[in-house]
């Protein structure tokens, strides 16, 4: 019996990517072949992608403003060979959709082979994982492995400079740096997560070794949450887990989509990090003294599994410690008293 049958599809995607270390060499090979044919100036890459879809697959890309109350990001009419892309999406998003459509036309067999190696609890989760692989391949077309790896090393993973170099979005670049897992040309093993204003984790992946909670209720001390208080600013931190392991982590908010004036946008926070031993190779943390205890931020995975009793932000008592309420004393939290020490 599959104990994942009640898993959210997004969680299944994370498990699939984790199993493959978020590296799919056959899709990298396909992306390289496409890139060789479209490698013009990065600023005109969208035009090149549209021309490639037209010449190779007879697919016409049409930019449209969605009708009111009928929003969409993309619609592909297979019978008409038309790919409609919303003008409420950024140019970077349109480029990824166009590149992913190329992957759908030319790399579906390779993708299906990867999917066949995993036991999916539902057809829905399998289809969503295919979408994730199409986007993976699309991003590889926009940021081909060797070229991207070279720039990452040269720029010490400066995400905003990489974003500018490849004319992609911050989130796309943050995703892509986690894919550099070719044993012959490896990058830093990163962890990645994306959260919304309510703390829901919509994407997660970890090669750094850090444990990321599967659901909401994560540790509020992670800078992926504090980044929401300073939109658009990259925050760097040295995070120390309860087992003593240290990580260097950055976080920044991103806005999704382009809307009419007055329309609200989704704000998400992107977190990216690695083991502290890579701090000197990461531009945001190269000047941080990771041995200075005053710079450490003690974090956990979630309150229920964390045994830190000196945390003023504790929202629940730890599951593995006896909790007793003392009416006469209080520690730094209502869930912590002298009796817990």
Short mmCIF file of C-alpha atoms in Angstrom, two decimals:
data_model
loop_
_atom_site.label_atom_id
_atom_site.label_comp_id
_atom_site.label_asym_id
_atom_site.label_seq_id
_atom_site.Cartn_x
_atom_site.Cartn_y
_atom_site.Cartn_z
CA UNK A 1 0.00 0.00 0.00
CA UNK A 2 1.37 3.42 -0.99
CA UNK A 3 1.56 5.53 2.15
CA UNK A 4 1.86 8.63 -0.05
CA UNK A 5 -1.62 8.31 -1.54
CA UNK A 6 -2.86 11.27 0.50
CA UNK A 7 0.18 13.42 -0.29
CA UNK A 8 -0.36 16.76 -1.96
CA UNK A 9 0.82 16.62 -5.58
CA UNK A 10 3.35 19.38 -4.86
CA UNK A 11 4.94 17.19 -2.18
CA UNK A 12 5.21 14.31 -4.64
CA UNK A 13 7.03 16.59 -7.09
CA UNK A 14 9.51 17.50 -4.34
CA UNK A 15 10.08 13.82 -3.55
CA UNK A 16 10.64 13.04 -7.25
CA UNK A 17 13.15 15.86 -7.65
CA UNK A 18 14.88 14.82 -4.43
CA UNK A 19 15.22 11.25 -5.68
CA UNK A 20 16.89 12.51 -8.86
CA UNK A 21 18.94 15.21 -7.12
CA UNK A 22 17.15 17.67 -9.40
CA UNK A 23 19.44 16.73 -12.28
CA UNK A 24 18.22 15.22 -15.56
CA UNK A 25 21.10 14.76 -18.04
CA UNK A 26 18.93 13.78 -21.03
CA UNK A 27 16.98 17.02 -20.70
CA UNK A 28 20.24 18.96 -20.42
CA UNK A 29 21.40 17.36 -23.68
CA UNK A 30 18.18 18.30 -25.47
CA UNK A 31 18.36 21.85 -24.11
CA UNK A 32 21.94 22.26 -25.36
CA UNK A 33 20.93 21.26 -28.89
CA UNK A 34 18.11 23.82 -28.88
CA UNK A 35 20.34 26.53 -27.42
CA UNK A 36 22.87 26.04 -30.21
CA UNK A 37 20.16 27.07 -32.67
CA UNK A 38 18.73 30.03 -30.75
CA UNK A 39 21.80 31.54 -29.11
CA UNK A 40 21.35 35.14 -30.08
CA UNK A 41 21.61 38.13 -27.80
CA UNK A 42 19.88 37.28 -24.50
CA UNK A 43 17.61 40.29 -24.87
CA UNK A 44 16.11 38.91 -28.10
CA UNK A 45 15.84 35.32 -26.88
CA UNK A 46 12.04 35.46 -26.74
CA UNK A 47 11.89 36.25 -30.45
CA UNK A 48 14.34 33.43 -31.17
CA UNK A 49 12.25 30.96 -29.16
CA UNK A 50 9.07 31.96 -31.00
CA UNK A 51 10.83 31.62 -34.34
CA UNK A 52 12.14 28.19 -33.34
CA UNK A 53 8.64 27.01 -32.39
CA UNK A 54 7.38 28.21 -35.77
CA UNK A 55 10.16 26.73 -37.89
CA UNK A 56 10.57 23.40 -36.07
CA UNK A 57 7.03 22.61 -34.94
CA UNK A 58 4.79 25.02 -36.92
CA UNK A 59 3.54 26.53 -33.66
CA UNK A 60 2.62 30.20 -33.68
CA UNK A 61 3.07 32.18 -30.46
CA UNK A 62 0.46 34.89 -29.87
CA UNK A 63 0.68 37.47 -27.06
CA UNK A 64 -2.77 38.40 -25.76
CA UNK A 65 -4.40 40.30 -22.92
CA UNK A 66 -6.81 37.89 -21.17
CA UNK A 67 -10.48 38.77 -21.01
CA UNK A 68 -11.68 40.19 -17.72
CA UNK A 69 -12.44 37.48 -15.15
CA UNK A 70 -10.81 34.87 -17.44
CA UNK A 71 -7.16 35.01 -16.39
CA UNK A 72 -4.60 32.54 -17.71
CA UNK A 73 -0.86 32.27 -18.10
CA UNK A 74 -0.74 30.13 -21.24
CA UNK A 75 -3.14 28.21 -23.47
CA UNK A 76 -1.95 25.83 -26.18
CA UNK A 77 -4.47 25.03 -28.91
CA UNK A 78 -3.08 21.78 -30.27
CA UNK A 79 -5.43 21.64 -33.28
CA UNK A 80 -4.63 25.21 -34.32
CA UNK A 81 -0.93 24.94 -33.42
CA UNK A 82 -1.25 28.19 -31.46
CA UNK A 83 0.37 29.04 -28.15
CA UNK A 84 -1.38 31.95 -26.41
CA UNK A 85 0.70 33.74 -23.79
CA UNK A 86 -0.77 36.27 -21.40
CA UNK A 87 0.48 39.83 -21.46
CA UNK A 88 -0.07 39.81 -17.69
CA UNK A 89 2.99 37.54 -17.48
CA UNK A 90 6.48 39.03 -17.43
CA UNK A 91 8.74 38.60 -20.46
CA UNK A 92 10.87 36.20 -18.41
CA UNK A 93 7.82 34.03 -17.72
CA UNK A 94 6.81 34.10 -21.39
CA UNK A 95 10.28 32.94 -22.37
CA UNK A 96 10.04 30.02 -19.98
CA UNK A 97 6.59 29.06 -21.34
CA UNK A 98 7.90 29.17 -24.91
CA UNK A 99 10.99 27.13 -23.99
CA UNK A 100 8.84 24.61 -22.07
CA UNK A 101 6.63 24.25 -25.17
CA UNK A 102 9.73 23.34 -27.17
CA UNK A 103 10.49 20.73 -24.50
CA UNK A 104 6.93 19.40 -24.73
CA UNK A 105 7.26 18.98 -28.51
CA UNK A 106 10.76 17.55 -28.57
CA UNK A 107 11.64 15.99 -25.21
CA UNK A 108 8.42 14.29 -24.05
CA UNK A 109 9.84 10.79 -24.60
CA UNK A 110 12.85 11.52 -22.40
CA UNK A 111 10.60 13.05 -19.75
CA UNK A 112 8.26 10.03 -19.78
CA UNK A 113 11.26 7.75 -19.23
CA UNK A 114 12.23 9.71 -16.12
CA UNK A 115 8.64 9.60 -14.87
CA UNK A 116 8.52 5.82 -15.37
CA UNK A 117 11.23 5.35 -12.73
CA UNK A 118 9.02 6.72 -9.94
CA UNK A 119 5.90 5.35 -8.25
CA UNK A 120 3.29 8.10 -8.37
CA UNK A 121 0.34 7.90 -5.94
CA UNK A 122 -2.02 9.56 -8.46
CA UNK A 123 -2.27 10.51 -12.12
CA UNK A 124 -2.63 14.14 -11.08
CA UNK A 125 0.73 14.13 -9.29
CA UNK A 126 2.36 12.48 -12.31
CA UNK A 127 1.04 15.15 -14.68
CA UNK A 128 2.16 17.95 -12.38
CA UNK A 129 5.61 16.40 -12.18
CA UNK A 130 5.71 16.33 -15.98
CA UNK A 131 4.95 20.06 -15.94
CA UNK A 132 7.88 20.51 -13.52
CA UNK A 133 10.20 18.62 -15.89
CA UNK A 134 8.99 20.64 -18.88
CA UNK A 135 9.85 23.80 -16.93
CA UNK A 136 13.19 22.27 -15.92
CA UNK A 137 14.01 21.65 -19.57
CA UNK A 138 12.74 25.12 -20.52
CA UNK A 139 15.05 26.71 -17.94
CA UNK A 140 17.95 24.62 -19.25
CA UNK A 141 17.29 26.03 -22.74
CA UNK A 142 17.45 29.58 -21.34
CA UNK A 143 20.42 28.84 -19.07
CA UNK A 144 22.45 25.99 -20.65
CA UNK A 145 24.46 23.96 -18.17
CA UNK A 146 28.12 24.64 -19.02
CA UNK A 147 27.64 28.32 -19.77
CA UNK A 148 25.52 28.82 -16.66
CA UNK A 149 27.95 26.85 -14.47
CA UNK A 150 30.86 28.99 -15.71
CA UNK A 151 29.01 32.21 -14.90
CA UNK A 152 27.99 30.88 -11.47
CA UNK A 153 31.61 30.17 -10.59
CA UNK A 154 32.81 33.50 -11.97
CA UNK A 155 30.12 35.55 -10.22
CA UNK A 156 30.08 33.43 -7.04
CA UNK A 157 26.38 32.73 -7.51
CA UNK A 158 25.37 36.39 -7.51
CA UNK A 159 21.74 35.72 -8.39
CA UNK A 160 20.90 39.24 -9.52
CA UNK A 161 23.90 39.40 -11.85
CA UNK A 162 23.04 35.95 -13.22
CA UNK A 163 19.47 37.11 -13.66
CA UNK A 164 20.71 40.05 -15.71
CA UNK A 165 23.25 38.01 -17.71
CA UNK A 166 20.68 35.44 -18.82
CA UNK A 167 17.69 37.82 -18.89
CA UNK A 168 15.66 35.55 -16.63
CA UNK A 169 13.79 36.06 -13.36
CA UNK A 170 15.22 35.84 -9.84
CA UNK A 171 13.17 32.74 -9.09
CA UNK A 172 14.22 31.05 -12.35
CA UNK A 173 17.89 31.63 -11.52
CA UNK A 174 17.43 30.43 -7.92
CA UNK A 175 15.83 27.25 -9.29
CA UNK A 176 18.55 26.73 -11.85
CA UNK A 177 21.49 26.88 -9.43
CA UNK A 178 20.03 23.84 -7.65
CA UNK A 179 20.27 21.80 -10.88
CA UNK A 180 24.07 21.92 -11.22
CA UNK A 181 24.63 18.33 -10.17
CA UNK A 182 26.60 16.86 -13.08
CA UNK A 183 29.25 14.72 -11.31
CA UNK A 184 31.81 15.91 -13.89
CA UNK A 185 30.95 19.60 -13.42
CA UNK A 186 29.16 20.05 -10.08
CA UNK A 187 27.98 23.26 -8.48
CA UNK A 188 27.28 24.02 -4.82
CA UNK A 189 24.66 21.64 -3.35
CA UNK A 190 21.89 24.06 -2.41
CA UNK A 191 18.55 23.80 -0.68
CA UNK A 192 15.64 25.82 -2.02
CA UNK A 193 12.21 26.69 -0.70
CA UNK A 194 9.39 29.05 -1.57
CA UNK A 195 6.79 30.29 0.89
CA UNK A 196 3.82 32.64 0.78
CA UNK A 197 2.65 35.31 3.23
CA UNK A 198 0.79 32.71 5.28
CA UNK A 199 3.87 30.53 5.65
CA UNK A 200 2.73 27.81 3.24
CA UNK A 201 5.68 26.02 1.62
CA UNK A 202 4.85 25.60 -2.06
CA UNK A 203 8.27 24.39 -3.23
CA UNK A 204 11.08 22.68 -1.39
CA UNK A 205 14.25 20.82 -2.32
CA UNK A 206 17.38 20.09 -0.33
CA UNK A 207 20.83 18.92 -1.36
CA UNK A 208 22.55 20.84 1.43
CA UNK A 209 21.43 18.35 4.07
CA UNK A 210 19.13 20.77 5.88
CA UNK A 211 15.69 19.39 6.78
CA UNK A 212 12.82 21.37 5.27
CA UNK A 213 9.35 20.79 6.73
CA UNK A 214 6.91 19.13 4.36
CA UNK A 215 3.99 21.31 5.37
CA UNK A 216 3.29 24.67 7.03
CA UNK A 217 4.35 25.52 10.56
CA UNK A 218 8.05 25.84 9.83
CA UNK A 219 10.51 27.60 12.12
CA UNK A 220 9.78 31.37 12.07
CA UNK A 221 13.47 32.13 12.57
CA UNK A 222 14.32 31.11 9.01
CA UNK A 223 15.16 34.23 7.00
CA UNK A 224 12.80 33.12 4.23
CA UNK A 225 10.07 34.47 6.53
CA UNK A 226 11.79 37.63 7.75
CA UNK A 227 12.46 38.53 4.09
CA UNK A 228 8.73 39.25 3.78
CA UNK A 229 9.20 42.25 6.09
CA UNK A 230 11.69 43.83 3.66
CA UNK A 231 10.38 43.18 0.14
CA UNK A 232 12.97 43.02 -2.63
CA UNK A 233 15.98 43.00 -0.30
CA UNK A 234 18.31 39.99 -0.21
CA UNK A 235 18.95 38.94 3.38
CA UNK A 236 21.84 36.66 4.31
CA UNK A 237 22.17 34.67 7.52
CA UNK A 238 24.19 31.95 9.22
CA UNK A 239 21.67 29.41 10.48
CA UNK A 240 22.48 26.80 13.10
CA UNK A 241 20.29 23.72 13.46
CA UNK A 242 19.64 21.93 16.73
CA UNK A 243 22.16 19.20 15.76
CA UNK A 244 24.91 21.82 15.48
CA UNK A 245 25.08 21.89 11.67
CA UNK A 246 25.55 25.37 10.18
CA UNK A 247 24.18 26.69 6.91
CA UNK A 248 24.48 29.99 5.09
CA UNK A 249 21.09 31.05 3.73
CA UNK A 250 19.75 33.94 1.68
CA UNK A 251 16.17 34.97 1.09
CA UNK A 252 14.33 37.54 -1.03
CA UNK A 253 10.74 38.26 -1.97
CA UNK A 254 9.45 38.08 -5.54
CA UNK A 255 6.25 39.42 -7.09
CA UNK A 256 4.34 37.20 -9.46
CA UNK A 257 2.83 38.52 -12.66
CA UNK A 258 2.04 41.89 -14.15
CA UNK A 259 -1.46 43.25 -13.59
CA UNK A 260 -3.47 46.33 -14.31
CA UNK A 261 -3.01 49.28 -11.97
CA UNK A 262 -4.78 48.62 -8.69
CA UNK A 263 -4.73 44.85 -8.98
CA UNK A 264 -2.96 43.02 -6.17
CA UNK A 265 -0.02 40.75 -6.94
CA UNK A 266 1.15 37.60 -5.23
CA UNK A 267 4.21 38.10 -3.06
CA UNK A 268 6.35 35.05 -2.33
CA UNK A 269 9.65 34.57 -0.55
CA UNK A 270 12.47 32.52 -2.04
CA UNK A 271 15.04 30.88 0.23
CA UNK A 272 18.36 29.43 -0.95
CA UNK A 273 21.19 28.05 1.14
CA UNK A 274 24.09 25.64 1.50
CA UNK A 275 26.42 24.16 4.08
CA UNK A 276 28.57 26.76 5.83
CA UNK A 277 31.74 25.24 4.33
CA UNK A 278 30.73 26.79 0.99
CA UNK A 279 30.34 30.30 2.45
CA UNK A 280 33.49 31.64 0.73
CA UNK A 281 32.17 30.50 -2.66
CA UNK A 282 28.84 32.30 -2.18
CA UNK A 283 29.02 36.05 -2.78
CA UNK A 284 26.43 36.91 -0.12
CA UNK A 285 28.30 35.16 2.67
CA UNK A 286 31.97 35.31 1.63
CA UNK A 287 32.69 38.05 4.18
CA UNK A 288 30.70 36.56 7.06
CA UNK A 289 32.69 34.99 9.87
CA UNK A 290 30.82 31.73 10.30
CA UNK A 291 32.75 30.98 13.50
CA UNK A 292 31.44 34.11 15.19
CA UNK A 293 28.64 32.84 17.43
CA UNK A 294 27.10 36.30 17.61
CA UNK A 295 26.19 36.05 13.90
CA UNK A 296 24.43 32.69 14.25
CA UNK A 297 20.67 32.40 14.18
CA UNK A 298 19.52 29.28 16.04
CA UNK A 299 16.79 27.63 13.96
CA UNK A 300 14.86 24.37 13.88
CA UNK A 301 12.63 22.56 11.45
CA UNK A 302 9.35 23.25 13.25
CA UNK A 303 8.29 24.01 16.80
CA UNK A 304 6.85 20.55 17.42
CA UNK A 305 10.13 18.81 16.56
CA UNK A 306 12.54 21.46 17.89
CA UNK A 307 13.96 21.05 21.38
CA UNK A 308 15.15 24.66 21.83
CA UNK A 309 13.69 25.85 25.12
CA UNK A 310 15.21 29.32 24.92
CA UNK A 311 13.14 30.41 21.92
CA UNK A 312 10.73 33.30 22.44
CA UNK A 313 8.98 32.50 19.15
CA UNK A 314 7.88 29.03 20.14
CA UNK A 315 4.31 28.46 18.97
CA UNK A 316 3.85 24.91 20.33
CA UNK A 317 5.47 22.82 23.03
CA UNK A 318 7.97 20.23 21.76
CA UNK A 319 6.41 16.81 21.24
CA UNK A 320 9.21 14.91 22.94
CA UNK A 321 9.31 16.91 26.19
CA UNK A 322 6.80 16.90 29.02
CA UNK A 323 4.83 20.15 29.07
CA UNK A 324 3.51 21.46 32.36
CA UNK A 325 1.87 24.84 33.00
CA UNK A 326 3.11 26.71 36.05
CA UNK A 327 0.79 29.57 37.03
CA UNK A 328 3.54 31.33 38.99
CA UNK A 329 6.46 31.30 36.55
CA UNK A 330 6.95 31.78 32.86
CA UNK A 331 10.00 31.31 30.66
CA UNK A 332 10.60 33.12 27.37
CA UNK A 333 7.40 31.50 26.06
CA UNK A 334 4.19 30.28 27.67
CA UNK A 335 5.28 26.81 26.55
CA UNK A 336 8.60 27.03 28.40
CA UNK A 337 9.05 27.16 32.15
CA UNK A 338 11.80 26.35 34.66
CA UNK A 339 10.38 22.85 34.91
CA UNK A 340 11.22 22.24 31.28
CA UNK A 341 14.88 23.10 31.70
#
